Short mmCIF file of C-alpha atoms in Angstrom, two decimals:
data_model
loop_
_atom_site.label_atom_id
_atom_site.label_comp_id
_atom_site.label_asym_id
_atom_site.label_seq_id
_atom_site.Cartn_x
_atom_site.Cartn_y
_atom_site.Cartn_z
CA UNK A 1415 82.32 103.59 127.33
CA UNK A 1416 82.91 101.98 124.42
CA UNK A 1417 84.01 98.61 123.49
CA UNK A 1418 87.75 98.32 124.21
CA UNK A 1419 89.60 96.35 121.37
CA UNK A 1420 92.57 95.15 123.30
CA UNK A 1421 91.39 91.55 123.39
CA UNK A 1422 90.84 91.26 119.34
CA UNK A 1423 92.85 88.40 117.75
CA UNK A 1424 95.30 89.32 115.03
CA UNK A 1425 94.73 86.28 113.24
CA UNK A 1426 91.15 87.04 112.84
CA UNK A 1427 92.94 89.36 110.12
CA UNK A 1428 94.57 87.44 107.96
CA UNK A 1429 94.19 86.71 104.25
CA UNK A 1430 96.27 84.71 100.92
CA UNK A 1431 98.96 86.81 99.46
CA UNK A 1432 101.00 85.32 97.33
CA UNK A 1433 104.20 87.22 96.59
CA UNK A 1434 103.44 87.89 93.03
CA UNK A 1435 100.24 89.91 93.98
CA UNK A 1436 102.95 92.32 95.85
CA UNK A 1437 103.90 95.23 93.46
CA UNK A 1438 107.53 95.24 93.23
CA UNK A 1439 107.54 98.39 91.41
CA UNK A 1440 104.95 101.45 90.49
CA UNK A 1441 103.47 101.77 87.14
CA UNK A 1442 105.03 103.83 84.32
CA UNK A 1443 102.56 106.63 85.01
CA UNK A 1444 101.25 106.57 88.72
CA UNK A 1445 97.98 107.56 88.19
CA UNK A 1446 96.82 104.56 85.59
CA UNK A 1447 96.70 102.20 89.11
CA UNK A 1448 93.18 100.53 89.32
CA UNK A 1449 90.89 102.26 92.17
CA UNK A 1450 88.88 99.60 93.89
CA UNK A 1451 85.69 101.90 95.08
CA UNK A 1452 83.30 100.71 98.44
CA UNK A 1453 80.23 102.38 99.04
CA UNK A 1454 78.45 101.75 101.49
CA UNK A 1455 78.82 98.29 100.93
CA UNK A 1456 78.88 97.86 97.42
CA UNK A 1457 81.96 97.11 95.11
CA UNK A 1458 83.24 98.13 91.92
CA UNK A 1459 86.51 99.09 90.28
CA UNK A 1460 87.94 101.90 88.00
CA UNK A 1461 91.27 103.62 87.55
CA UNK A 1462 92.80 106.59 89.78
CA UNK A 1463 92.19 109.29 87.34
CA UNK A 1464 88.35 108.90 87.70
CA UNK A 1465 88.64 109.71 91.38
CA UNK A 1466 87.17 112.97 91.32
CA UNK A 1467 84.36 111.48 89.73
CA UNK A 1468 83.33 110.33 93.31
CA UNK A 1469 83.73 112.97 95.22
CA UNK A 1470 80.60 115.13 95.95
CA UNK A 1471 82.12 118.86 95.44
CA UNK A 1472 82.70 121.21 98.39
CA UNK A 1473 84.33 118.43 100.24
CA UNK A 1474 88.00 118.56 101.92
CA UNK A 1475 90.60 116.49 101.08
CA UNK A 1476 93.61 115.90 103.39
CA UNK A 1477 96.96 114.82 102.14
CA UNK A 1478 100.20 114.39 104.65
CA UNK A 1479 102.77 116.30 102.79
CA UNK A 1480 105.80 114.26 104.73
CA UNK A 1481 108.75 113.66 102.57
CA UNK A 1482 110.74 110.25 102.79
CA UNK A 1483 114.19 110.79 104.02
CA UNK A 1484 117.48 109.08 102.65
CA UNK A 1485 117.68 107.21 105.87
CA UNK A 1486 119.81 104.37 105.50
CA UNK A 1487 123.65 105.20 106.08
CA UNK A 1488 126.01 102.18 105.31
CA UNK A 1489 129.63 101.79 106.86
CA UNK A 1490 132.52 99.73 106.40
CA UNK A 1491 134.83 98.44 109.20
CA UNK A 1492 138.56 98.00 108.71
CA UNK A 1493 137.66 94.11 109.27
CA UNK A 1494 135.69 94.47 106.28
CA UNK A 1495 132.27 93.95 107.83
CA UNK A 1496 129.07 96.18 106.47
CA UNK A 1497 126.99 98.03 109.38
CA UNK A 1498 123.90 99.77 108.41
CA UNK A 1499 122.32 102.24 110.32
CA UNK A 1500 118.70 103.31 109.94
CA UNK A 1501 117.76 106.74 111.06
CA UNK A 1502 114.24 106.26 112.77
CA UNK A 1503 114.07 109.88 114.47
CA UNK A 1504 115.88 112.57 115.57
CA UNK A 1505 117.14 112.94 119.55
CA UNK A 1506 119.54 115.82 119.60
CA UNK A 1507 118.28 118.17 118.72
CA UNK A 1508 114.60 116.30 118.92
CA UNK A 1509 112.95 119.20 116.13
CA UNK A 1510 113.31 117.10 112.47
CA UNK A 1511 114.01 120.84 110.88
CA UNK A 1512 116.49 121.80 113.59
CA UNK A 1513 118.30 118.51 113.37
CA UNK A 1514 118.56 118.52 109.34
CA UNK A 1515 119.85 121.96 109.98
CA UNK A 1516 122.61 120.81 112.17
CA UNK A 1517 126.70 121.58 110.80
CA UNK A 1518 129.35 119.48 113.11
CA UNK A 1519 127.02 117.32 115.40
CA UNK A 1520 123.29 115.09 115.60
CA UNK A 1521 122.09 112.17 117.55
CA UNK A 1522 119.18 110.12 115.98
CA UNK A 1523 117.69 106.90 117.26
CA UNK A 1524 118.80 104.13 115.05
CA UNK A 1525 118.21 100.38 113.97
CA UNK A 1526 121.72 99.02 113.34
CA UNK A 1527 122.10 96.08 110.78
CA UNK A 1528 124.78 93.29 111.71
CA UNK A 1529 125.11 95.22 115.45
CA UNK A 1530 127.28 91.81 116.56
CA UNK A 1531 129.67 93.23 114.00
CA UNK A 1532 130.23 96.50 115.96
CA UNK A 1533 131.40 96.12 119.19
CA UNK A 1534 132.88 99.43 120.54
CA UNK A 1535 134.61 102.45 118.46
CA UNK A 1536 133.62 104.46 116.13
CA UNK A 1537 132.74 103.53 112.80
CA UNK A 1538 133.80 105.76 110.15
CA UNK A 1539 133.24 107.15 106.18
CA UNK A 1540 135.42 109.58 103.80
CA UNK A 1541 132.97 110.98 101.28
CA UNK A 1542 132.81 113.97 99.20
CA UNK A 1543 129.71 116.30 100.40
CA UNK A 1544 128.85 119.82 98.33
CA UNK A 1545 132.55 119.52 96.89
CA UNK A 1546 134.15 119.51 100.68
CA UNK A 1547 135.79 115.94 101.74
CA UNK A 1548 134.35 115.19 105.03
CA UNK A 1549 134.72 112.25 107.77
CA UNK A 1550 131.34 111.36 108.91
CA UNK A 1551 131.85 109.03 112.40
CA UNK A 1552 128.99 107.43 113.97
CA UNK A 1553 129.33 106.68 117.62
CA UNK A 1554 127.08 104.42 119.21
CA UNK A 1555 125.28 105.17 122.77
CA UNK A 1556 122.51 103.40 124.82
CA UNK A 1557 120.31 100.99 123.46
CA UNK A 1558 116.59 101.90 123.72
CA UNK A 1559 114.57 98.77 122.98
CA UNK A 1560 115.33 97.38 119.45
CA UNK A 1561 117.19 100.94 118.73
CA UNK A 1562 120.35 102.45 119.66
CA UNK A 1563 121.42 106.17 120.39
CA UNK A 1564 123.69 107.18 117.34
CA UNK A 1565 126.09 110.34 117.54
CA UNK A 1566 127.11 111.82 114.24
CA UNK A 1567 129.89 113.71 113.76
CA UNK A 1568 131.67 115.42 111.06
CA UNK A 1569 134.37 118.30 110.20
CA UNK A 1570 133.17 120.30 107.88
CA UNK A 1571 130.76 123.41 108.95
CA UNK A 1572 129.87 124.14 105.39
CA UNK A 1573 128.17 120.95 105.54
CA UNK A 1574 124.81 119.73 107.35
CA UNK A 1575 123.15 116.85 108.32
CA UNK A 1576 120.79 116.79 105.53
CA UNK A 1577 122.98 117.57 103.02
CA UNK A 1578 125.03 113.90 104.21
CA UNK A 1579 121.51 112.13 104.09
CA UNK A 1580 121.05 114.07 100.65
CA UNK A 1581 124.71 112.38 99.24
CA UNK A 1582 125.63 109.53 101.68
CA UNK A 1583 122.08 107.93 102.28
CA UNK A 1584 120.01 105.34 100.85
CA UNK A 1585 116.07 105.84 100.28
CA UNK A 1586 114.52 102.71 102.58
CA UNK A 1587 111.92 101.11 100.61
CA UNK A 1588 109.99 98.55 102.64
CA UNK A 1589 111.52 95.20 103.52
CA UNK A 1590 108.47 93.23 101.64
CA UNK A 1591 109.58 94.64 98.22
CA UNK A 1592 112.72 91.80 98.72
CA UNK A 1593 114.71 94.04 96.55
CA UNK A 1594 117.57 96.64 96.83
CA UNK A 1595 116.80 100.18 96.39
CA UNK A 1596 116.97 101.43 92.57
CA UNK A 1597 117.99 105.06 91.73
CA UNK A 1598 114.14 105.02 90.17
CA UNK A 1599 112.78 105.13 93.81
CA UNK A 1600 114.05 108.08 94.86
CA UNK A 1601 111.38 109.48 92.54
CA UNK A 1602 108.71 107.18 92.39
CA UNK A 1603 108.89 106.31 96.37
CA UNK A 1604 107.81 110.25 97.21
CA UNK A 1605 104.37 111.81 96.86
CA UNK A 1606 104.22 114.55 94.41
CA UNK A 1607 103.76 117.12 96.72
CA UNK A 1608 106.23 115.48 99.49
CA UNK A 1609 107.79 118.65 101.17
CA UNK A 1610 108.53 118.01 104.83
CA UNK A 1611 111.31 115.63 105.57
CA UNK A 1612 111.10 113.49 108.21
CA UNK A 1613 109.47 109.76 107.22
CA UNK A 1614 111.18 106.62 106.37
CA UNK A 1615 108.69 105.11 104.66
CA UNK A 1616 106.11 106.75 102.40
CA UNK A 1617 102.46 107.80 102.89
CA UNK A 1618 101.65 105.27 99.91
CA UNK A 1619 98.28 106.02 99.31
CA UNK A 1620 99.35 109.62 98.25
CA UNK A 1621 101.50 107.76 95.25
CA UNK A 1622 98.76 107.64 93.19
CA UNK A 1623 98.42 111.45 92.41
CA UNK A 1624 99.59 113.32 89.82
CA UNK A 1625 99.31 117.53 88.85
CA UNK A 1626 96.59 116.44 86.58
CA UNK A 1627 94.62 114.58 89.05
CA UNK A 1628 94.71 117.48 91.76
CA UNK A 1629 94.22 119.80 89.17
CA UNK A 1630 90.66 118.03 88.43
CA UNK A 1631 90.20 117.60 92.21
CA UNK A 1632 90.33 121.47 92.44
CA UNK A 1633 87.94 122.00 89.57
CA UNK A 1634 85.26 119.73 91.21
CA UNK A 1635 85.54 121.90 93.69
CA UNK A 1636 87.24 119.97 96.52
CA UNK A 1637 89.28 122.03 98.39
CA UNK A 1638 92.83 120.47 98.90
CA UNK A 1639 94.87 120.93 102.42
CA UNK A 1640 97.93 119.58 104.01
CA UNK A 1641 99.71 118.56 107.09
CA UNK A 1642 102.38 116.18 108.46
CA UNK A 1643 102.63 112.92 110.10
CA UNK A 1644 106.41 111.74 109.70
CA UNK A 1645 105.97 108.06 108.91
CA UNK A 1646 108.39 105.53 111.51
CA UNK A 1647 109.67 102.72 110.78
CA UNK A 1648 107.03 100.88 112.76
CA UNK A 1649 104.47 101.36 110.41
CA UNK A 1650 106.20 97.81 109.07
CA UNK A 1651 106.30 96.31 112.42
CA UNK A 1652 104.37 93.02 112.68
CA UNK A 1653 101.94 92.17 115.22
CA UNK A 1654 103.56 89.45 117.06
CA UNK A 1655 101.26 89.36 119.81
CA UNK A 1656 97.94 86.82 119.22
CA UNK A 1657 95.78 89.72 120.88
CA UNK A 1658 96.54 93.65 119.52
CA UNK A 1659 96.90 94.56 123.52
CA UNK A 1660 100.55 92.57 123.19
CA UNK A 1661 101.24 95.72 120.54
CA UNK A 1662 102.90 98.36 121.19
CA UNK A 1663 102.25 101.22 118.35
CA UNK A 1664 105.45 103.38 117.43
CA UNK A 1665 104.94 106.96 118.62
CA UNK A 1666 104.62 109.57 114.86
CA UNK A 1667 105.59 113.52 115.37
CA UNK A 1668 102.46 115.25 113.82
CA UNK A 1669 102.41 119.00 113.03
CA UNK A 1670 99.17 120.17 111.71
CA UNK A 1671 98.70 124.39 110.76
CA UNK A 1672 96.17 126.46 112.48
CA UNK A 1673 94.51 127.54 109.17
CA UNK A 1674 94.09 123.20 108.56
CA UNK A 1675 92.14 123.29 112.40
CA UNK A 1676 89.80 126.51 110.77
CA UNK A 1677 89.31 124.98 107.41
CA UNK A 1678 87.99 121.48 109.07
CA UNK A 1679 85.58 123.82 111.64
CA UNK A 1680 84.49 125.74 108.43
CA UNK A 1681 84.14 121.73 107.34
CA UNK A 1682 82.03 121.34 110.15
CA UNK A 1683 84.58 118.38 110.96
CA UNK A 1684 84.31 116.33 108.02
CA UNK A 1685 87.28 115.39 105.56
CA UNK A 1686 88.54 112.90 103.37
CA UNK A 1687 91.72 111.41 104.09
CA UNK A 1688 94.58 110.53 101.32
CA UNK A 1689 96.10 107.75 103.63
CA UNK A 1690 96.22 106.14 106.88
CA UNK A 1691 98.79 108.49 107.98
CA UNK A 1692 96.70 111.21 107.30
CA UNK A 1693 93.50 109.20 109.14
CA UNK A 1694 95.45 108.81 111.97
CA UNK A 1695 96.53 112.53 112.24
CA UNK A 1696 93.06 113.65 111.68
CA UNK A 1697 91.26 111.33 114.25
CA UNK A 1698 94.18 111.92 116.90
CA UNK A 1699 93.41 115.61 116.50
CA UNK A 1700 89.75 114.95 117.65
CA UNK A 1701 91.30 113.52 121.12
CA UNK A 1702 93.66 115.86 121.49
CA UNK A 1703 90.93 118.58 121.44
CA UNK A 1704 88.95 116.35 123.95
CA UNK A 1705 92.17 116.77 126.38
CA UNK A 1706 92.28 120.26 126.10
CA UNK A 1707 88.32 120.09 126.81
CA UNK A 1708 88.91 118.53 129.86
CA UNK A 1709 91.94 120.23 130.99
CA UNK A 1710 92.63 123.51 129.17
CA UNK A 1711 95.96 124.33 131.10
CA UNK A 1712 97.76 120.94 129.02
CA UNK A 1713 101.03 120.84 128.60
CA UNK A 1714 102.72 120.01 124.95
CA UNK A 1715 103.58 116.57 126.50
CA UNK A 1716 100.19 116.04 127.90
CA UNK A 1717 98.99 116.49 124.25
CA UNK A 1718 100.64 113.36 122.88
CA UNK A 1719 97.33 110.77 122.52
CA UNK A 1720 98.59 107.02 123.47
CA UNK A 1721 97.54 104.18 122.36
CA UNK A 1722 94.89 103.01 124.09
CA UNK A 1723 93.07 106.74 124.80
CA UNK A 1724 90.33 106.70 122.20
CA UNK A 1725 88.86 103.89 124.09
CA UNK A 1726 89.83 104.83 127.92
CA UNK A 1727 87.81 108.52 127.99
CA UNK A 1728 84.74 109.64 127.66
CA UNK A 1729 84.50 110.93 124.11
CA UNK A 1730 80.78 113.06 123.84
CA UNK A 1731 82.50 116.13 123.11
CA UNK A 1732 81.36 117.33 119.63
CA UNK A 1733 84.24 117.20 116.53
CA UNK A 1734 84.00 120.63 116.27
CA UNK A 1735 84.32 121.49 119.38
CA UNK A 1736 87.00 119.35 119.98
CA UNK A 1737 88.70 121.93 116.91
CA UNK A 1738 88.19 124.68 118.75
CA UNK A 1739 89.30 123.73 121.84
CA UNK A 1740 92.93 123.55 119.97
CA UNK A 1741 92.47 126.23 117.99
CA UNK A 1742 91.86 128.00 121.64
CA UNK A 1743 95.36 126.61 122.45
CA UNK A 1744 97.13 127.62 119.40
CA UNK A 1745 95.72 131.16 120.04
CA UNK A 1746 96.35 131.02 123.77
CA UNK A 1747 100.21 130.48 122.88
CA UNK A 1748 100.64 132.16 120.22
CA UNK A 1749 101.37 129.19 117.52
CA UNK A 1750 100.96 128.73 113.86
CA UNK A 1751 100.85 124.73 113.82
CA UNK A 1752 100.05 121.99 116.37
CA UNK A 1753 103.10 119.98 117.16
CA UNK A 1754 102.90 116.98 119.12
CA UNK A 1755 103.04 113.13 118.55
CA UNK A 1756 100.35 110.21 118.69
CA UNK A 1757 100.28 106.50 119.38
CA UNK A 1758 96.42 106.20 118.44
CA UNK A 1759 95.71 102.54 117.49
CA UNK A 1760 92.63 102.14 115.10
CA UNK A 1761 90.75 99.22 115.69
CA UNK A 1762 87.36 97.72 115.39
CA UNK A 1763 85.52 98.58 118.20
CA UNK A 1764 86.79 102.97 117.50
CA UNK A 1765 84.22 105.48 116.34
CA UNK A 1766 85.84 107.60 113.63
CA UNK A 1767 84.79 111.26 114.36
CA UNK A 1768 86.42 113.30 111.39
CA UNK A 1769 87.69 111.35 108.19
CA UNK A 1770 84.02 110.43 106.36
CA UNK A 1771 86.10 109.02 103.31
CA UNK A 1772 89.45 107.44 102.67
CA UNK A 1773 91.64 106.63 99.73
CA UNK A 1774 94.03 104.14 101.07
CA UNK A 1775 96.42 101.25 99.31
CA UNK A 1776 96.02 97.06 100.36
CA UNK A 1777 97.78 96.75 103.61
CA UNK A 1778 99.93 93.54 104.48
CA UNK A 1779 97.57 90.42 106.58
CA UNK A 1780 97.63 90.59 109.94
CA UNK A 1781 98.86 94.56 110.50
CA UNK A 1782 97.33 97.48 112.41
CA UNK A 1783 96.83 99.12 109.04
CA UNK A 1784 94.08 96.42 108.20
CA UNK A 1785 92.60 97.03 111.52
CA UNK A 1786 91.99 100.96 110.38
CA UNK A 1787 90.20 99.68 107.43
CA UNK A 1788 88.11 97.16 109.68
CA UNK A 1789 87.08 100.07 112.06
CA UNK A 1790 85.98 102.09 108.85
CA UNK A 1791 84.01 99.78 106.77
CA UNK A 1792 82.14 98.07 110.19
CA UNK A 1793 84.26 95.20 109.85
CA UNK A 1794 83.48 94.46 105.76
CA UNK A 1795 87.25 94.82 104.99
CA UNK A 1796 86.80 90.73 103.79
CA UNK A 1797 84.34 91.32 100.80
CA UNK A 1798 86.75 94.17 99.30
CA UNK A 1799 90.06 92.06 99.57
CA UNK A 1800 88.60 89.32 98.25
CA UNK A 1801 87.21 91.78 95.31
CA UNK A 1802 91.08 93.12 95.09
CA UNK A 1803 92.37 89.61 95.08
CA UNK A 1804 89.64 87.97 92.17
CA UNK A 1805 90.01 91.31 90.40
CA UNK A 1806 93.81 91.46 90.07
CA UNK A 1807 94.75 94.40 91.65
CA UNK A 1808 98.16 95.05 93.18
CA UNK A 1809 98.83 95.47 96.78
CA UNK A 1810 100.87 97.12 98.84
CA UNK A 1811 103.31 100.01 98.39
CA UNK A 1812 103.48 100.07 94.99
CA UNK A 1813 99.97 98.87 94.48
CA UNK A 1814 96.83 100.13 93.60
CA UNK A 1815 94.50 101.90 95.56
CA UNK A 1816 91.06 102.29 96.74
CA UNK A 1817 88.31 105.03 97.46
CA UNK A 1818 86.39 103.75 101.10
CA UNK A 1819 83.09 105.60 101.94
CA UNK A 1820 80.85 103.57 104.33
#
């Protein structure tokens, strides 16, 4: 059994960053960010387009093709008083397509911005949707931690749910930007290849690419796949706790093809991973093939990996194996895609099993992202942020990026 990380100290993660390190906005052309490469514990810098330079050829690259939905809906009381609500993740239906798809009614689990403001009633908006006037009510149910049941409603069939996100909704940048949301974002906050909606916040690492970059990728030779890990708001949620077991991770839907499980077996298990979202998709996939090693008959919900799993189980089943022991599953009921949801929490002390590489952006001091890095690099993340930080490279969302092999 391996080390257990509950007990690490969160402060033990900390570094300087001044505000105007933190990349308020992208550069004009996203893939002219600096690329901060480790290798096996060496340092050195160059810019994104060179990526492919560092690659060896025949490898697979992972990228989580989520798409960042316009999540933020603001109302107005009669008393004059602004409520937003955040849409965090879909409850009625539960299914992100089905719910998008939906024409008169959907219920999504909300944050709720000046809540004392909104004490009972509906609150409602008049807006103009696909060239029908609609009323769009939101109703507000049971409170579920630091989130709220929300029931939408409009009267318009002609219209759905994704079409009033599309018009009515606001792109949520992340709070540490300090700004408002420009109409610029709602290009240069997706991916290039964003398809799936689902995430309020991005899959930054993935910002950096451009056709011309993935078109040198595929000439090297590195074969290119996708899946999808809808990012939660959580992802910004501060540890709070002075040890990580005081954390509670959010829980991320993950969907993941069957011809993504063959292609990482033909792999023999090995990829490199554009992001942490994609890192933790790809390692959680590893555990849920150990659960289906250990009891084949699983259900769906059984599937989910919590938090604290990695380190709790015996985990000498082989990667591969692991694969094919969901790849089993898929065939067994008849599936195209692996759909289920993990709470995985990388930390030092975790023995990655699938992702041998990672290109991944400078994550905030003291966050669970920073931990993944840790756990990657054997605890070295200190001599490449303070490289970043004497080098002047720009963190966070909008900032640049970096190539980890260790």
């Amino acid at each position: 059994m391996k080390e257990n990380p509950k007990h690490i100290r969160i402060s033990e993660y900390n570094y300087p960053l001044p505000d105007e390190r933190i990349a308020k906005f992208p550069l004009p052309v996203r893939d002219q960010s600096k690329l901060l490469i480790y290798r096996h514990g060496e340092v050195s810098e160059d810019v994104f387009t060179s990526l492919p330079e560092y690659l060896p050829a025949g490898s697979l690259m992972i990228f989580n093709n989520t798409k960042v939905i316009q999540a933020r809906l603001h109302f107005r009381k009669e008393t004059g008083a602004l409520i937003e609500v955040f849409c965090l993740e879909p409850i009625q239906p539960n299914d992100y397509v089905l719910n998008f798809q939906q024409t008169e009614h959907a219920a999504w689990l909300c944050m709720v911005g000046n809540l004392k403001k909104w004490k009972d009633g509906p609150l409602c908006r008049e807006m103009t949707v696909k060239g029908f006037p609609i009323t769009l009510t939101a109703t507000r149910g049971e409170c579920r931690g630091t989130s709220h049941w929300i029931d939408f409603r409009w009267d318009n069939p002609e219209v759905t749910f994704a079409d009033i996100l599309e018009v009515f909704g606001e792109l949520p940048i992340p709070p540490y930007l300090n700004r408002d949301t420009e109409e610029s974002d709602k290009e240069t906050y997706q991916t290039v290849y964003s398809k799936i909606k689902g995430s309020v916040a991005a899959p930054t690492a993935g910002l950096h690419f451009t056709p011309r970059v993935l078109d040198a990728l595929t000439e090297k030779g590195i074969d290119l796949e996708e899946l999808t890990l809808h990012v939660g708001a959580g992802t910004f949620k501060p540890v709070k706790s002075e040890e990580i077991e005081g954390h509670e991770m959010h829980a991320e839907y993950i969907s993941v093809s069957r011809s993504i499980i063959k292609k990482l077996i033909d792999h023999d298990a090995c990829a490199i991973a554009v992001g942490t979202t994609s890192v933790r998709t790809l390692e959680s996939l590893y555990h849920i093939g150990v659960t289906l090693a250990n009891n084949p008959e699983a259900t769906e919900e059984q599937l989910h990996v919590k938090q604290w799993q990695p380190y709790e189980t015996e985990c000498d089943v082989r990667p591969v194996v692991a694969l094919q022991k969901i790849l089993g599953y898929l065939d067994r009921h008849g599936m195209e895609a692996l759909h289920t949801s993990t709470q995985i929490i990388i930390a030092p002390g975790y023995d990655y099993k699938i992702v041998k590489a990672m290109v991944t952006n400078f994550h905030q001091p003291q966050s669970t992202l920073l931990l993944l890095v840790s756990a990657f690099v054997k605890g070295n993340w200190h001599t490449i942020y303070d490289y970043a930080l004497g080098h002047d490279f720009r963190f966070l969302s909008y900032g640049d990026s970096s190539l980890l092999i260790p």
